[in-house]
Amino acid sequence: PKRIMTFFAAGTGLAFITVSFTQSLWFFYAAYAFLSLTTTGIGFIPVSSLISRWFVKKRGTALGITMVGIAVGGMTMSPVVDAIVSRYNWRVSFIVLGILVWILALPVTFFVLKGSPADMGLLANGKAKDEVDSPLTGSETAATSLEEEGWPFKAAIRSKAFRWITISYILAPLAQLGVLNHQVPMITSSSGMSATAAATALGFTAGLG
């Protein structure tokens, strides 16, 4: 996860800046496809992999806390982007976003992030290696191994649960982004609200996540 997230954090900054050079519709689609790919590399999938290595017990709680970070980011950045657009233009806002990713994300992924507890001489859940645990039964050992190591790839992709999760993760963003991407222009054109108020509403929507 550390290598993936560092590489794609660099790519995400570049992708945001690339969007600012849009001069035609095909370039916009291509730049946004590039942006979608790179943001995936610093999003839920690598973060889930990272958290799963650090937590066995209370893994769901740990994942939930990381998802709060995504919501808070949307809530705080929407007004910031609106202020930049109002003062300059949308191209400048994409350049600023790209630079912010480089300034904020890259140092964290490169210097702070640890790919697994083993990198710090620890076990999952923060236990030190020299701590002595009570002996596990055979079934408990197998369960712990499965939780820590995960499913074999071939077994996972053949499972019904994996297929349904995949379908859900394809359909959910189609519904969410269709609303989020058009929320500000819809509010300003239909109600006469200011762009600042509409951007605040967008941030509130993200925060509810």
mmCIF file of N, CA and C in Angstrom, residues 8-22 27 31-32 34-36 38-39 42 77 81 90-102:
data_model
loop_
_atom_site.group_PDB
_atom_site.id
_atom_site.type_symbol
_atom_site.label_atom_id
_atom_site.label_comp_id
_atom_site.label_asym_id
_atom_site.label_seq_id
_atom_site.Cartn_x
_atom_site.Cartn_y
_atom_site.Cartn_z
ATOM 1 N N PHE A 8 0.612 6.848 -6.708
ATOM 2 C CA PHE A 8 -0.631 7.423 -7.207
ATOM 3 C C PHE A 8 -0.925 8.800 -6.612
ATOM 4 N N ALA A 9 -0.360 9.115 -5.464
ATOM 5 C CA ALA A 9 -0.480 10.491 -4.954
ATOM 6 C C ALA A 9 0.242 11.452 -5.891
ATOM 7 N N ALA A 10 1.415 11.048 -6.346
ATOM 8 C CA ALA A 10 2.134 11.866 -7.329
ATOM 9 C C ALA A 10 1.324 11.983 -8.612
ATOM 10 N N GLY A 11 0.734 10.866 -9.047
ATOM 11 C CA GLY A 11 -0.080 10.875 -10.263
ATOM 12 C C GLY A 11 -1.347 11.688 -10.122
ATOM 13 N N THR A 12 -1.960 11.685 -8.933
ATOM 14 C CA THR A 12 -3.188 12.454 -8.718
ATOM 15 C C THR A 12 -2.924 13.947 -8.835
ATOM 16 N N GLY A 13 -1.836 14.417 -8.251
ATOM 17 C CA GLY A 13 -1.489 15.828 -8.391
ATOM 18 C C GLY A 13 -1.317 16.209 -9.844
ATOM 19 N N LEU A 14 -0.628 15.350 -10.598
ATOM 20 C CA LEU A 14 -0.429 15.607 -12.023
ATOM 21 C C LEU A 14 -1.758 15.575 -12.777
ATOM 22 N N ALA A 15 -2.648 14.657 -12.410
ATOM 23 C CA ALA A 15 -3.935 14.530 -13.092
ATOM 24 C C ALA A 15 -4.806 15.769 -12.878
ATOM 25 N N PHE A 16 -4.842 16.285 -11.654
ATOM 26 C CA PHE A 16 -5.603 17.514 -11.389
ATOM 27 C C PHE A 16 -5.090 18.657 -12.264
ATOM 28 N N ILE A 17 -3.781 18.801 -12.340
ATOM 29 C CA ILE A 17 -3.202 19.878 -13.140
ATOM 30 C C ILE A 17 -3.488 19.658 -14.625
ATOM 31 N N THR A 18 -3.484 18.403 -15.062
ATOM 32 C CA THR A 18 -3.776 18.084 -16.461
ATOM 33 C C THR A 18 -5.171 18.551 -16.861
ATOM 34 N N VAL A 19 -6.147 18.386 -15.971
ATOM 35 C CA VAL A 19 -7.522 18.814 -16.266
ATOM 36 C C VAL A 19 -7.567 20.306 -16.570
ATOM 37 N N SER A 20 -6.702 21.081 -15.929
ATOM 38 C CA SER A 20 -6.726 22.538 -16.116
ATOM 39 C C SER A 20 -6.352 22.949 -17.533
ATOM 40 N N PHE A 21 -5.735 22.053 -18.309
ATOM 41 C CA PHE A 21 -5.334 22.366 -19.686
ATOM 42 C C PHE A 21 -6.411 22.007 -20.710
ATOM 43 N N THR A 22 -7.605 21.673 -20.244
ATOM 44 C CA THR A 22 -8.685 21.266 -21.138
ATOM 45 C C THR A 22 -9.024 22.348 -22.164
ATOM 46 N N PHE A 27 -10.443 15.864 -24.617
ATOM 47 C CA PHE A 27 -9.338 16.021 -23.669
ATOM 48 C C PHE A 27 -9.867 15.990 -22.241
ATOM 49 N N ALA A 31 -8.623 13.410 -19.539
ATOM 50 C CA ALA A 31 -7.998 13.892 -18.313
ATOM 51 C C ALA A 31 -8.745 13.390 -17.085
ATOM 52 N N TYR A 32 -10.067 13.359 -17.167
ATOM 53 C CA TYR A 32 -10.850 12.884 -16.024
ATOM 54 C C TYR A 32 -10.721 11.377 -15.842
ATOM 55 N N PHE A 34 -7.966 9.769 -16.458
ATOM 56 C CA PHE A 34 -6.657 9.726 -15.792
ATOM 57 C C PHE A 34 -6.802 10.072 -14.315
ATOM 58 N N LEU A 35 -7.595 11.106 -14.019
ATOM 59 C CA LEU A 35 -7.829 11.519 -12.632
ATOM 60 C C LEU A 35 -8.537 10.426 -11.840
ATOM 61 N N SER A 36 -9.536 9.791 -12.453
ATOM 62 C CA SER A 36 -10.278 8.718 -11.776
ATOM 63 C C SER A 36 -9.362 7.549 -11.432
ATOM 64 N N THR A 38 -6.030 7.623 -11.011
ATOM 65 C CA THR A 38 -5.020 7.959 -10.004
ATOM 66 C C THR A 38 -5.627 8.118 -8.606
ATOM 67 N N THR A 39 -6.820 8.717 -8.514
ATOM 68 C CA THR A 39 -7.439 8.869 -7.195
ATOM 69 C C THR A 39 -7.842 7.526 -6.599
ATOM 70 N N ILE A 42 -5.202 6.110 -4.318
ATOM 71 C CA ILE A 42 -5.014 6.644 -2.962
ATOM 72 C C ILE A 42 -6.330 6.616 -2.193
ATOM 73 N N MET A 77 -13.101 20.993 1.495
ATOM 74 C CA MET A 77 -12.518 21.446 0.236
ATOM 75 C C MET A 77 -13.522 22.106 -0.696
ATOM 76 N N VAL A 81 -12.515 25.328 -2.886
ATOM 77 C CA VAL A 81 -12.503 25.336 -4.347
ATOM 78 C C VAL A 81 -13.414 26.440 -4.877
ATOM 79 N N TRP A 90 -11.914 28.158 -12.842
ATOM 80 C CA TRP A 90 -11.880 26.732 -12.520
ATOM 81 C C TRP A 90 -10.537 26.097 -12.860
ATOM 82 N N ARG A 91 -9.839 26.629 -13.861
ATOM 83 C CA ARG A 91 -8.529 26.076 -14.222
ATOM 84 C C ARG A 91 -7.536 26.238 -13.068
ATOM 85 N N VAL A 92 -7.536 27.408 -12.471
ATOM 86 C CA VAL A 92 -6.647 27.663 -11.344
ATOM 87 C C VAL A 92 -6.978 26.729 -10.184
ATOM 88 N N SER A 93 -8.282 26.471 -9.979
ATOM 89 C CA SER A 93 -8.681 25.594 -8.871
ATOM 90 C C SER A 93 -8.116 24.187 -9.041
ATOM 91 N N PHE A 94 -8.083 23.678 -10.287
ATOM 92 C CA PHE A 94 -7.526 22.346 -10.511
ATOM 93 C C PHE A 94 -6.009 22.338 -10.292
ATOM 94 N N ILE A 95 -5.348 23.425 -10.665
ATOM 95 C CA ILE A 95 -3.904 23.515 -10.423
ATOM 96 C C ILE A 95 -3.617 23.526 -8.924
ATOM 97 N N VAL A 96 -4.401 24.315 -8.178
ATOM 98 C CA VAL A 96 -4.218 24.383 -6.723
ATOM 99 C C VAL A 96 -4.474 23.022 -6.087
ATOM 100 N N LEU A 97 -5.525 22.324 -6.540
ATOM 101 C CA LEU A 97 -5.810 20.997 -5.993
ATOM 102 C C LEU A 97 -4.650 20.034 -6.230
ATOM 103 N N GLY A 98 -4.079 20.091 -7.426
ATOM 104 C CA GLY A 98 -2.950 19.225 -7.726
ATOM 105 C C GLY A 98 -1.758 19.514 -6.827
ATOM 106 N N ILE A 99 -1.465 20.795 -6.639
ATOM 107 C CA ILE A 99 -0.344 21.174 -5.783
ATOM 108 C C ILE A 99 -0.613 20.779 -4.328
ATOM 109 N N LEU A 100 -1.864 20.930 -3.881
ATOM 110 C CA LEU A 100 -2.222 20.535 -2.514
ATOM 111 C C LEU A 100 -2.011 19.042 -2.287
ATOM 112 N N VAL A 101 -2.351 18.229 -3.283
ATOM 113 C CA VAL A 101 -2.126 16.783 -3.149
ATOM 114 C C VAL A 101 -0.637 16.511 -2.975
ATOM 115 N N TRP A 102 0.169 17.179 -3.762
ATOM 116 C CA TRP A 102 1.624 16.979 -3.640
ATOM 117 C C TRP A 102 2.135 17.434 -2.276
#
